[in-house]
Amino acid sequence: MQVEDKADVLNKELLSTKQRLVETEEEKRQQEEETAQLKEVFRRELEKAELEIKKTTAIIAEYKQICSQLSTRLEKQQAATKEELDIVRSKVMGCDRCRDLFTTLGSLQASSPGRDHTSTEPMDEEKDGLKEQLRHLELELAQTKLQLVEAKCRMQELEHQRGVLMNEIQAAKNSWFSKTLGSLKSSSSSSSSSTSQAPSSPKEGPA
């Protein structure tokens, strides 16, 4: 009768162990599926972020080139404007009737409102033409400066976005690593717990 009791206990232990083994295998399978899904999600997000960084980097390079071109263009325009202005100023200052076109500081002088233009109409037209030409050059310079500032601001904004993306990628890597490590630890703990909870076989007593 004692042998039958021992056999019954052993049989129950065997069934219990088999059940725990099935549960452990199922848990392991689920964790493997979850890890595979996490890997795939991470891979897609990482690929997407890296592609975005490449695009942003390419755009930044384009803006740097634009800034360089605008800087060169601005320098040339400033040099050309100064040269042309010096030529115009020297010609105008050599004419007694045109000298009042410039102030003593070299800037354009507005026409006197109450002045009689009947006798100097051709000269006034020439002066107006010179003024218009100079204003056009000044406007072109101002527009180029504005384009340069806007390009630099956009480039700084894109560099900031690239930095944020790189930080997000690093954070995603750390998060994925932590989740994977936690999943592995959980699986290991479950296996160890199942092993430690398995009851030991009773020692055979005297028949």
mmCIF file with all atom_site columns, C-alpha atoms in Angstrom:
data_model
loop_
_atom_site.group_PDB
_atom_site.id
_atom_site.type_symbol
_atom_site.label_atom_id
_atom_site.label_alt_id
_atom_site.label_comp_id
_atom_site.label_asym_id
_atom_site.label_entity_id
_atom_site.label_seq_id
_atom_site.pdbx_PDB_ins_code
_atom_site.Cartn_x
_atom_site.Cartn_y
_atom_site.Cartn_z
_atom_site.occupancy
_atom_site.B_iso_or_equiv
_atom_site.pdbx_formal_charge
_atom_site.auth_seq_id
_atom_site.auth_comp_id
_atom_site.auth_asym_id
_atom_site.auth_atom_id
_atom_site.pdbx_PDB_model_num
ATOM 1   C CA . MET A 1 1   ? 0.000  0.000   0.000   1.00 0.00 ? 1   MET A CA 1
ATOM 2   C CA . GLN A 1 2   ? 2.888  2.337   0.757   1.00 0.00 ? 2   GLN A CA 1
ATOM 3   C CA . VAL A 1 3   ? 4.444  1.685   -2.660  1.00 0.00 ? 3   VAL A CA 1
ATOM 4   C CA . GLU A 1 4   ? 1.149  2.550   -4.357  1.00 0.00 ? 4   GLU A CA 1
ATOM 5   C CA . ASP A 1 5   ? 0.975  5.819   -2.421  1.00 0.00 ? 5   ASP A CA 1
ATOM 6   C CA . LYS A 1 6   ? 4.483  6.719   -3.508  1.00 0.00 ? 6   LYS A CA 1
ATOM 7   C CA . ALA A 1 7   ? 3.643  5.892   -7.117  1.00 0.00 ? 7   ALA A CA 1
ATOM 8   C CA . ASP A 1 8   ? 0.549  8.079   -6.917  1.00 0.00 ? 8   ASP A CA 1
ATOM 9   C CA . VAL A 1 9   ? 2.570  10.991  -5.508  1.00 0.00 ? 9   VAL A CA 1
ATOM 10  C CA . LEU A 1 10  ? 5.214  10.583  -8.196  1.00 0.00 ? 10  LEU A CA 1
ATOM 11  C CA . ASN A 1 11  ? 2.567  10.454  -10.885 1.00 0.00 ? 11  ASN A CA 1
ATOM 12  C CA . LYS A 1 12  ? 1.000  13.666  -9.608  1.00 0.00 ? 12  LYS A CA 1
ATOM 13  C CA . GLU A 1 13  ? 4.421  15.327  -9.509  1.00 0.00 ? 13  GLU A CA 1
ATOM 14  C CA . LEU A 1 14  ? 5.069  14.224  -13.072 1.00 0.00 ? 14  LEU A CA 1
ATOM 15  C CA . LEU A 1 15  ? 1.767  15.633  -14.298 1.00 0.00 ? 15  LEU A CA 1
ATOM 16  C CA . SER A 1 16  ? 2.377  18.886  -12.408 1.00 0.00 ? 16  SER A CA 1
ATOM 17  C CA . THR A 1 17  ? 5.886  19.183  -13.822 1.00 0.00 ? 17  THR A CA 1
ATOM 18  C CA . LYS A 1 18  ? 4.641  18.532  -17.347 1.00 0.00 ? 18  LYS A CA 1
ATOM 19  C CA . GLN A 1 19  ? 1.978  21.201  -16.894 1.00 0.00 ? 19  GLN A CA 1
ATOM 20  C CA . ARG A 1 20  ? 4.551  23.727  -15.659 1.00 0.00 ? 20  ARG A CA 1
ATOM 21  C CA . LEU A 1 21  ? 6.791  22.805  -18.581 1.00 0.00 ? 21  LEU A CA 1
ATOM 22  C CA . VAL A 1 22  ? 3.968  23.471  -21.045 1.00 0.00 ? 22  VAL A CA 1
ATOM 23  C CA . GLU A 1 23  ? 3.201  26.796  -19.351 1.00 0.00 ? 23  GLU A CA 1
ATOM 24  C CA . THR A 1 24  ? 6.876  27.769  -19.367 1.00 0.00 ? 24  THR A CA 1
ATOM 25  C CA . GLU A 1 25  ? 7.227  26.907  -23.041 1.00 0.00 ? 25  GLU A CA 1
ATOM 26  C CA . GLU A 1 26  ? 4.119  28.937  -23.857 1.00 0.00 ? 26  GLU A CA 1
ATOM 27  C CA . GLU A 1 27  ? 5.413  31.899  -21.859 1.00 0.00 ? 27  GLU A CA 1
ATOM 28  C CA . LYS A 1 28  ? 8.761  31.602  -23.610 1.00 0.00 ? 28  LYS A CA 1
ATOM 29  C CA . ARG A 1 29  ? 7.041  31.530  -27.012 1.00 0.00 ? 29  ARG A CA 1
ATOM 30  C CA . GLN A 1 30  ? 4.987  34.620  -26.167 1.00 0.00 ? 30  GLN A CA 1
ATOM 31  C CA . GLN A 1 31  ? 8.076  36.475  -24.991 1.00 0.00 ? 31  GLN A CA 1
ATOM 32  C CA . GLU A 1 32  ? 9.935  35.529  -28.157 1.00 0.00 ? 32  GLU A CA 1
ATOM 33  C CA . GLU A 1 33  ? 7.032  36.825  -30.259 1.00 0.00 ? 33  GLU A CA 1
ATOM 34  C CA . GLU A 1 34  ? 6.912  40.044  -28.245 1.00 0.00 ? 34  GLU A CA 1
ATOM 35  C CA . THR A 1 35  ? 10.666 40.505  -28.599 1.00 0.00 ? 35  THR A CA 1
ATOM 36  C CA . ALA A 1 36  ? 10.439 39.912  -32.358 1.00 0.00 ? 36  ALA A CA 1
ATOM 37  C CA . GLN A 1 37  ? 7.634  42.480  -32.617 1.00 0.00 ? 37  GLN A CA 1
ATOM 38  C CA . LEU A 1 38  ? 9.632  44.989  -30.581 1.00 0.00 ? 38  LEU A CA 1
ATOM 39  C CA . LYS A 1 39  ? 12.637 44.420  -32.826 1.00 0.00 ? 39  LYS A CA 1
ATOM 40  C CA . GLU A 1 40  ? 10.553 44.988  -35.953 1.00 0.00 ? 40  GLU A CA 1
ATOM 41  C CA . VAL A 1 41  ? 8.916  48.141  -34.574 1.00 0.00 ? 41  VAL A CA 1
ATOM 42  C CA . PHE A 1 42  ? 12.265 49.467  -33.455 1.00 0.00 ? 42  PHE A CA 1
ATOM 43  C CA . ARG A 1 43  ? 13.849 48.628  -36.814 1.00 0.00 ? 43  ARG A CA 1
ATOM 44  C CA . ARG A 1 44  ? 11.107 50.488  -38.712 1.00 0.00 ? 44  ARG A CA 1
ATOM 45  C CA . GLU A 1 45  ? 11.236 53.520  -36.435 1.00 0.00 ? 45  GLU A CA 1
ATOM 46  C CA . LEU A 1 46  ? 15.022 53.589  -36.535 1.00 0.00 ? 46  LEU A CA 1
ATOM 47  C CA . GLU A 1 47  ? 15.016 53.333  -40.326 1.00 0.00 ? 47  GLU A CA 1
ATOM 48  C CA . LYS A 1 48  ? 12.438 56.109  -40.551 1.00 0.00 ? 48  LYS A CA 1
ATOM 49  C CA . ALA A 1 49  ? 14.375 58.374  -38.172 1.00 0.00 ? 49  ALA A CA 1
ATOM 50  C CA . GLU A 1 50  ? 17.691 57.752  -39.935 1.00 0.00 ? 50  GLU A CA 1
ATOM 51  C CA . LEU A 1 51  ? 16.076 58.533  -43.289 1.00 0.00 ? 51  LEU A CA 1
ATOM 52  C CA . GLU A 1 52  ? 14.690 61.757  -41.845 1.00 0.00 ? 52  GLU A CA 1
ATOM 53  C CA . ILE A 1 53  ? 18.132 62.670  -40.516 1.00 0.00 ? 53  ILE A CA 1
ATOM 54  C CA . LYS A 1 54  ? 19.678 62.039  -43.941 1.00 0.00 ? 54  LYS A CA 1
ATOM 55  C CA . LYS A 1 55  ? 17.070 64.259  -45.590 1.00 0.00 ? 55  LYS A CA 1
ATOM 56  C CA . THR A 1 56  ? 17.575 66.978  -42.977 1.00 0.00 ? 56  THR A CA 1
ATOM 57  C CA . THR A 1 57  ? 21.353 66.768  -43.339 1.00 0.00 ? 57  THR A CA 1
ATOM 58  C CA . ALA A 1 58  ? 21.035 67.099  -47.118 1.00 0.00 ? 58  ALA A CA 1
ATOM 59  C CA . ILE A 1 59  ? 18.762 70.133  -46.741 1.00 0.00 ? 59  ILE A CA 1
ATOM 60  C CA . ILE A 1 60  ? 21.194 71.701  -44.258 1.00 0.00 ? 60  ILE A CA 1
ATOM 61  C CA . ALA A 1 61  ? 24.012 71.196  -46.763 1.00 0.00 ? 61  ALA A CA 1
ATOM 62  C CA . GLU A 1 62  ? 21.891 72.909  -49.433 1.00 0.00 ? 62  GLU A CA 1
ATOM 63  C CA . TYR A 1 63  ? 21.158 75.836  -47.124 1.00 0.00 ? 63  TYR A CA 1
ATOM 64  C CA . LYS A 1 64  ? 24.849 76.145  -46.282 1.00 0.00 ? 64  LYS A CA 1
ATOM 65  C CA . GLN A 1 65  ? 25.586 76.331  -49.996 1.00 0.00 ? 65  GLN A CA 1
ATOM 66  C CA . ILE A 1 66  ? 22.818 78.903  -50.445 1.00 0.00 ? 66  ILE A CA 1
ATOM 67  C CA . CYS A 1 67  ? 24.229 80.970  -47.567 1.00 0.00 ? 67  CYS A CA 1
ATOM 68  C CA . SER A 1 68  ? 27.688 80.807  -49.099 1.00 0.00 ? 68  SER A CA 1
ATOM 69  C CA . GLN A 1 69  ? 26.342 81.871  -52.499 1.00 0.00 ? 69  GLN A CA 1
ATOM 70  C CA . LEU A 1 70  ? 24.301 84.682  -50.951 1.00 0.00 ? 70  LEU A CA 1
ATOM 71  C CA . SER A 1 71  ? 27.304 85.889  -48.955 1.00 0.00 ? 71  SER A CA 1
ATOM 72  C CA . THR A 1 72  ? 29.433 85.956  -52.095 1.00 0.00 ? 72  THR A CA 1
ATOM 73  C CA . ARG A 1 73  ? 26.661 87.679  -54.027 1.00 0.00 ? 73  ARG A CA 1
ATOM 74  C CA . LEU A 1 74  ? 26.201 90.229  -51.241 1.00 0.00 ? 74  LEU A CA 1
ATOM 75  C CA . GLU A 1 75  ? 29.915 91.016  -51.142 1.00 0.00 ? 75  GLU A CA 1
ATOM 76  C CA . LYS A 1 76  ? 29.995 91.490  -54.919 1.00 0.00 ? 76  LYS A CA 1
ATOM 77  C CA . GLN A 1 77  ? 26.866 93.658  -54.846 1.00 0.00 ? 77  GLN A CA 1
ATOM 78  C CA . GLN A 1 78  ? 28.258 95.801  -52.051 1.00 0.00 ? 78  GLN A CA 1
ATOM 79  C CA . ALA A 1 79  ? 31.557 96.247  -53.894 1.00 0.00 ? 79  ALA A CA 1
ATOM 80  C CA . ALA A 1 80  ? 29.791 97.021  -57.193 1.00 0.00 ? 80  ALA A CA 1
ATOM 81  C CA . THR A 1 81  ? 27.375 99.424  -55.510 1.00 0.00 ? 81  THR A CA 1
ATOM 82  C CA . LYS A 1 82  ? 30.169 101.248 -53.725 1.00 0.00 ? 82  LYS A CA 1
ATOM 83  C CA . GLU A 1 83  ? 32.175 101.525 -56.928 1.00 0.00 ? 83  GLU A CA 1
ATOM 84  C CA . GLU A 1 84  ? 29.188 102.765 -58.919 1.00 0.00 ? 84  GLU A CA 1
ATOM 85  C CA . LEU A 1 85  ? 28.166 105.148 -56.152 1.00 0.00 ? 85  LEU A CA 1
ATOM 86  C CA . ASP A 1 86  ? 31.680 106.576 -56.000 1.00 0.00 ? 86  ASP A CA 1
ATOM 87  C CA . ILE A 1 87  ? 31.646 107.132 -59.770 1.00 0.00 ? 87  ILE A CA 1
ATOM 88  C CA . VAL A 1 88  ? 28.226 108.812 -59.655 1.00 0.00 ? 88  VAL A CA 1
ATOM 89  C CA . ARG A 1 89  ? 29.207 110.903 -56.648 1.00 0.00 ? 89  ARG A CA 1
ATOM 90  C CA . SER A 1 90  ? 32.436 112.103 -58.267 1.00 0.00 ? 90  SER A CA 1
ATOM 91  C CA . LYS A 1 91  ? 30.569 113.099 -61.441 1.00 0.00 ? 91  LYS A CA 1
ATOM 92  C CA . VAL A 1 92  ? 27.751 114.807 -59.565 1.00 0.00 ? 92  VAL A CA 1
ATOM 93  C CA . MET A 1 93  ? 30.052 116.644 -57.182 1.00 0.00 ? 93  MET A CA 1
ATOM 94  C CA . GLY A 1 94  ? 31.914 118.017 -60.197 1.00 0.00 ? 94  GLY A CA 1
ATOM 95  C CA . CYS A 1 95  ? 28.722 119.690 -61.437 1.00 0.00 ? 95  CYS A CA 1
ATOM 96  C CA . ASP A 1 96  ? 27.635 122.869 -59.660 1.00 0.00 ? 96  ASP A CA 1
ATOM 97  C CA . ARG A 1 97  ? 23.951 122.335 -60.497 1.00 0.00 ? 97  ARG A CA 1
ATOM 98  C CA . CYS A 1 98  ? 23.971 118.654 -59.439 1.00 0.00 ? 98  CYS A CA 1
ATOM 99  C CA . ARG A 1 99  ? 26.060 118.957 -56.304 1.00 0.00 ? 99  ARG A CA 1
ATOM 100 C CA . ASP A 1 100 ? 23.032 119.221 -54.014 1.00 0.00 ? 100 ASP A CA 1
ATOM 101 C CA . LEU A 1 101 ? 22.061 115.641 -54.966 1.00 0.00 ? 101 LEU A CA 1
ATOM 102 C CA . PHE A 1 102 ? 24.293 114.446 -52.112 1.00 0.00 ? 102 PHE A CA 1
ATOM 103 C CA . THR A 1 103 ? 24.569 115.653 -48.547 1.00 0.00 ? 103 THR A CA 1
ATOM 104 C CA . THR A 1 104 ? 27.939 116.347 -47.014 1.00 0.00 ? 104 THR A CA 1
ATOM 105 C CA . LEU A 1 105 ? 27.874 112.803 -45.576 1.00 0.00 ? 105 LEU A CA 1
ATOM 106 C CA . GLY A 1 106 ? 27.515 111.263 -49.020 1.00 0.00 ? 106 GLY A CA 1
ATOM 107 C CA . SER A 1 107 ? 23.893 110.081 -48.783 1.00 0.00 ? 107 SER A CA 1
ATOM 108 C CA . LEU A 1 108 ? 21.112 111.037 -51.176 1.00 0.00 ? 108 LEU A CA 1
ATOM 109 C CA . GLN A 1 109 ? 19.609 114.480 -50.654 1.00 0.00 ? 109 GLN A CA 1
ATOM 110 C CA . ALA A 1 110 ? 15.862 114.929 -51.125 1.00 0.00 ? 110 ALA A CA 1
ATOM 111 C CA . SER A 1 111 ? 14.785 117.605 -53.588 1.00 0.00 ? 111 SER A CA 1
ATOM 112 C CA . SER A 1 112 ? 13.625 120.957 -52.200 1.00 0.00 ? 112 SER A CA 1
ATOM 113 C CA . PRO A 1 113 ? 9.806  121.038 -52.344 1.00 0.00 ? 113 PRO A CA 1
ATOM 114 C CA . GLY A 1 114 ? 9.362  124.670 -53.401 1.00 0.00 ? 114 GLY A CA 1
ATOM 115 C CA . ARG A 1 115 ? 12.006 124.732 -56.059 1.00 0.00 ? 115 ARG A CA 1
ATOM 116 C CA . ASP A 1 116 ? 11.328 125.998 -59.592 1.00 0.00 ? 116 ASP A CA 1
ATOM 117 C CA . HIS A 1 117 ? 11.917 123.165 -62.067 1.00 0.00 ? 117 HIS A CA 1
ATOM 118 C CA . THR A 1 118 ? 11.096 125.010 -65.283 1.00 0.00 ? 118 THR A CA 1
ATOM 119 C CA . SER A 1 119 ? 14.653 125.933 -66.169 1.00 0.00 ? 119 SER A CA 1
ATOM 120 C CA . THR A 1 120 ? 16.360 122.800 -64.876 1.00 0.00 ? 120 THR A CA 1
ATOM 121 C CA . GLU A 1 121 ? 13.897 120.112 -65.977 1.00 0.00 ? 121 GLU A CA 1
ATOM 122 C CA . PRO A 1 122 ? 16.427 117.984 -67.976 1.00 0.00 ? 122 PRO A CA 1
ATOM 123 C CA . MET A 1 123 ? 18.872 118.128 -65.079 1.00 0.00 ? 123 MET A CA 1
ATOM 124 C CA . ASP A 1 124 ? 16.150 117.171 -62.599 1.00 0.00 ? 124 ASP A CA 1
ATOM 125 C CA . GLU A 1 125 ? 15.232 114.190 -64.743 1.00 0.00 ? 125 GLU A CA 1
ATOM 126 C CA . GLU A 1 126 ? 18.853 113.088 -64.756 1.00 0.00 ? 126 GLU A CA 1
ATOM 127 C CA . LYS A 1 127 ? 19.064 113.525 -60.994 1.00 0.00 ? 127 LYS A CA 1
ATOM 128 C CA . ASP A 1 128 ? 15.854 111.552 -60.502 1.00 0.00 ? 128 ASP A CA 1
ATOM 129 C CA . GLY A 1 129 ? 17.229 108.805 -62.714 1.00 0.00 ? 129 GLY A CA 1
ATOM 130 C CA . LEU A 1 130 ? 20.403 108.621 -60.633 1.00 0.00 ? 130 LEU A CA 1
ATOM 131 C CA . LYS A 1 131 ? 18.390 108.530 -57.434 1.00 0.00 ? 131 LYS A CA 1
ATOM 132 C CA . GLU A 1 132 ? 16.188 105.753 -58.777 1.00 0.00 ? 132 GLU A CA 1
ATOM 133 C CA . GLN A 1 133 ? 19.223 103.748 -59.858 1.00 0.00 ? 133 GLN A CA 1
ATOM 134 C CA . LEU A 1 134 ? 20.837 104.077 -56.445 1.00 0.00 ? 134 LEU A CA 1
ATOM 135 C CA . ARG A 1 135 ? 17.611 103.198 -54.640 1.00 0.00 ? 135 ARG A CA 1
ATOM 136 C CA . HIS A 1 136 ? 17.293 100.103 -56.820 1.00 0.00 ? 136 HIS A CA 1
ATOM 137 C CA . LEU A 1 137 ? 20.803 99.021  -55.859 1.00 0.00 ? 137 LEU A CA 1
ATOM 138 C CA . GLU A 1 138 ? 20.094 99.647  -52.178 1.00 0.00 ? 138 GLU A CA 1
ATOM 139 C CA . LEU A 1 139 ? 16.855 97.656  -52.409 1.00 0.00 ? 139 LEU A CA 1
ATOM 140 C CA . GLU A 1 140 ? 18.628 94.741  -54.098 1.00 0.00 ? 140 GLU A CA 1
ATOM 141 C CA . LEU A 1 141 ? 21.256 94.752  -51.364 1.00 0.00 ? 141 LEU A CA 1
ATOM 142 C CA . ALA A 1 142 ? 18.590 94.785  -48.654 1.00 0.00 ? 142 ALA A CA 1
ATOM 143 C CA . GLN A 1 143 ? 16.741 91.881  -50.286 1.00 0.00 ? 143 GLN A CA 1
ATOM 144 C CA . THR A 1 144 ? 19.941 89.839  -50.540 1.00 0.00 ? 144 THR A CA 1
ATOM 145 C CA . LYS A 1 145 ? 20.712 90.500  -46.869 1.00 0.00 ? 145 LYS A CA 1
ATOM 146 C CA . LEU A 1 146 ? 17.196 89.403  -45.926 1.00 0.00 ? 146 LEU A CA 1
ATOM 147 C CA . GLN A 1 147 ? 17.507 86.190  -47.961 1.00 0.00 ? 147 GLN A CA 1
ATOM 148 C CA . LEU A 1 148 ? 20.824 85.465  -46.274 1.00 0.00 ? 148 LEU A CA 1
ATOM 149 C CA . VAL A 1 149 ? 19.366 85.950  -42.791 1.00 0.00 ? 149 VAL A CA 1
ATOM 150 C CA . GLU A 1 150 ? 16.338 83.783  -43.615 1.00 0.00 ? 150 GLU A CA 1
ATOM 151 C CA . ALA A 1 151 ? 18.561 81.004  -44.987 1.00 0.00 ? 151 ALA A CA 1
ATOM 152 C CA . LYS A 1 152 ? 20.747 81.060  -41.871 1.00 0.00 ? 152 LYS A CA 1
ATOM 153 C CA . CYS A 1 153 ? 17.688 80.929  -39.593 1.00 0.00 ? 153 CYS A CA 1
ATOM 154 C CA . ARG A 1 154 ? 16.247 77.993  -41.530 1.00 0.00 ? 154 ARG A CA 1
ATOM 155 C CA . MET A 1 155 ? 19.586 76.194  -41.375 1.00 0.00 ? 155 MET A CA 1
ATOM 156 C CA . GLN A 1 156 ? 19.746 76.645  -37.584 1.00 0.00 ? 156 GLN A CA 1
ATOM 157 C CA . GLU A 1 157 ? 16.182 75.349  -37.274 1.00 0.00 ? 157 GLU A CA 1
ATOM 158 C CA . LEU A 1 158 ? 17.025 72.247  -39.320 1.00 0.00 ? 158 LEU A CA 1
ATOM 159 C CA . GLU A 1 159 ? 20.163 71.594  -37.288 1.00 0.00 ? 159 GLU A CA 1
ATOM 160 C CA . HIS A 1 160 ? 18.040 71.755  -34.133 1.00 0.00 ? 160 HIS A CA 1
ATOM 161 C CA . GLN A 1 161 ? 15.546 69.285  -35.631 1.00 0.00 ? 161 GLN A CA 1
ATOM 162 C CA . ARG A 1 162 ? 18.383 66.943  -36.535 1.00 0.00 ? 162 ARG A CA 1
ATOM 163 C CA . GLY A 1 163 ? 19.677 67.085  -32.961 1.00 0.00 ? 163 GLY A CA 1
ATOM 164 C CA . VAL A 1 164 ? 16.214 66.275  -31.599 1.00 0.00 ? 164 VAL A CA 1
ATOM 165 C CA . LEU A 1 165 ? 15.895 63.308  -33.980 1.00 0.00 ? 165 LEU A CA 1
ATOM 166 C CA . MET A 1 166 ? 19.269 61.923  -32.948 1.00 0.00 ? 166 MET A CA 1
ATOM 167 C CA . ASN A 1 167 ? 18.290 62.207  -29.273 1.00 0.00 ? 167 ASN A CA 1
ATOM 168 C CA . GLU A 1 168 ? 15.009 60.409  -30.005 1.00 0.00 ? 168 GLU A CA 1
ATOM 169 C CA . ILE A 1 169 ? 16.883 57.596  -31.765 1.00 0.00 ? 169 ILE A CA 1
ATOM 170 C CA . GLN A 1 170 ? 19.209 57.182  -28.789 1.00 0.00 ? 170 GLN A CA 1
ATOM 171 C CA . ALA A 1 171 ? 16.251 57.201  -26.390 1.00 0.00 ? 171 ALA A CA 1
ATOM 172 C CA . ALA A 1 172 ? 14.482 54.575  -28.529 1.00 0.00 ? 172 ALA A CA 1
ATOM 173 C CA . LYS A 1 173 ? 17.593 52.391  -28.511 1.00 0.00 ? 173 LYS A CA 1
ATOM 174 C CA . ASN A 1 174 ? 17.855 52.642  -24.728 1.00 0.00 ? 174 ASN A CA 1
ATOM 175 C CA . SER A 1 175 ? 14.141 51.899  -24.297 1.00 0.00 ? 175 SER A CA 1
ATOM 176 C CA . TRP A 1 176 ? 14.258 48.875  -26.588 1.00 0.00 ? 176 TRP A CA 1
ATOM 177 C CA . PHE A 1 177 ? 17.363 47.538  -24.830 1.00 0.00 ? 177 PHE A CA 1
ATOM 178 C CA . SER A 1 178 ? 15.716 47.953  -21.411 1.00 0.00 ? 178 SER A CA 1
ATOM 179 C CA . LYS A 1 179 ? 12.530 46.189  -22.545 1.00 0.00 ? 179 LYS A CA 1
ATOM 180 C CA . THR A 1 180 ? 14.455 43.320  -24.117 1.00 0.00 ? 180 THR A CA 1
ATOM 181 C CA . LEU A 1 181 ? 16.673 42.928  -21.054 1.00 0.00 ? 181 LEU A CA 1
ATOM 182 C CA . GLY A 1 182 ? 13.640 43.039  -18.763 1.00 0.00 ? 182 GLY A CA 1
ATOM 183 C CA . SER A 1 183 ? 11.882 40.415  -20.870 1.00 0.00 ? 183 SER A CA 1
ATOM 184 C CA . LEU A 1 184 ? 14.917 38.128  -20.716 1.00 0.00 ? 184 LEU A CA 1
ATOM 185 C CA . LYS A 1 185 ? 15.233 38.597  -16.950 1.00 0.00 ? 185 LYS A CA 1
ATOM 186 C CA . SER A 1 186 ? 11.537 37.849  -16.515 1.00 0.00 ? 186 SER A CA 1
ATOM 187 C CA . SER A 1 187 ? 11.864 34.682  -18.586 1.00 0.00 ? 187 SER A CA 1
ATOM 188 C CA . SER A 1 188 ? 14.909 33.587  -16.611 1.00 0.00 ? 188 SER A CA 1
ATOM 189 C CA . SER A 1 189 ? 13.180 34.300  -13.294 1.00 0.00 ? 189 SER A CA 1
ATOM 190 C CA . SER A 1 190 ? 10.098 32.334  -14.334 1.00 0.00 ? 190 SER A CA 1
ATOM 191 C CA . SER A 1 191 ? 12.203 29.337  -15.319 1.00 0.00 ? 191 SER A CA 1
ATOM 192 C CA . SER A 1 192 ? 14.175 29.468  -12.071 1.00 0.00 ? 192 SER A CA 1
ATOM 193 C CA . SER A 1 193 ? 10.987 29.831  -10.056 1.00 0.00 ? 193 SER A CA 1
ATOM 194 C CA . SER A 1 194 ? 9.403  26.823  -11.764 1.00 0.00 ? 194 SER A CA 1
ATOM 195 C CA . THR A 1 195 ? 12.481 24.726  -11.067 1.00 0.00 ? 195 THR A CA 1
ATOM 196 C CA . SER A 1 196 ? 12.718 25.737  -7.423  1.00 0.00 ? 196 SER A CA 1
ATOM 197 C CA . GLN A 1 197 ? 9.007  25.103  -6.808  1.00 0.00 ? 197 GLN A CA 1
ATOM 198 C CA . ALA A 1 198 ? 9.115  21.531  -8.119  1.00 0.00 ? 198 ALA A CA 1
ATOM 199 C CA . PRO A 1 199 ? 8.628  19.199  -5.081  1.00 0.00 ? 199 PRO A CA 1
ATOM 200 C CA . SER A 1 200 ? 11.323 16.661  -4.457  1.00 0.00 ? 200 SER A CA 1
ATOM 201 C CA . SER A 1 201 ? 10.543 12.981  -4.639  1.00 0.00 ? 201 SER A CA 1
ATOM 202 C CA . PRO A 1 202 ? 9.898  11.418  -1.206  1.00 0.00 ? 202 PRO A CA 1
ATOM 203 C CA . LYS A 1 203 ? 12.544 9.082   0.031   1.00 0.00 ? 203 LYS A CA 1
ATOM 204 C CA . GLU A 1 204 ? 11.585 5.473   0.042   1.00 0.00 ? 204 GLU A CA 1
ATOM 205 C CA . GLY A 1 205 ? 11.009 4.140   3.525   1.00 0.00 ? 205 GLY A CA 1
ATOM 206 C CA . PRO A 1 206 ? 11.371 0.584   4.662   1.00 0.00 ? 206 PRO A CA 1
ATOM 207 C CA . ALA A 1 207 ? 8.916  -1.700  2.961   1.00 0.00 ? 207 ALA A CA 1
#
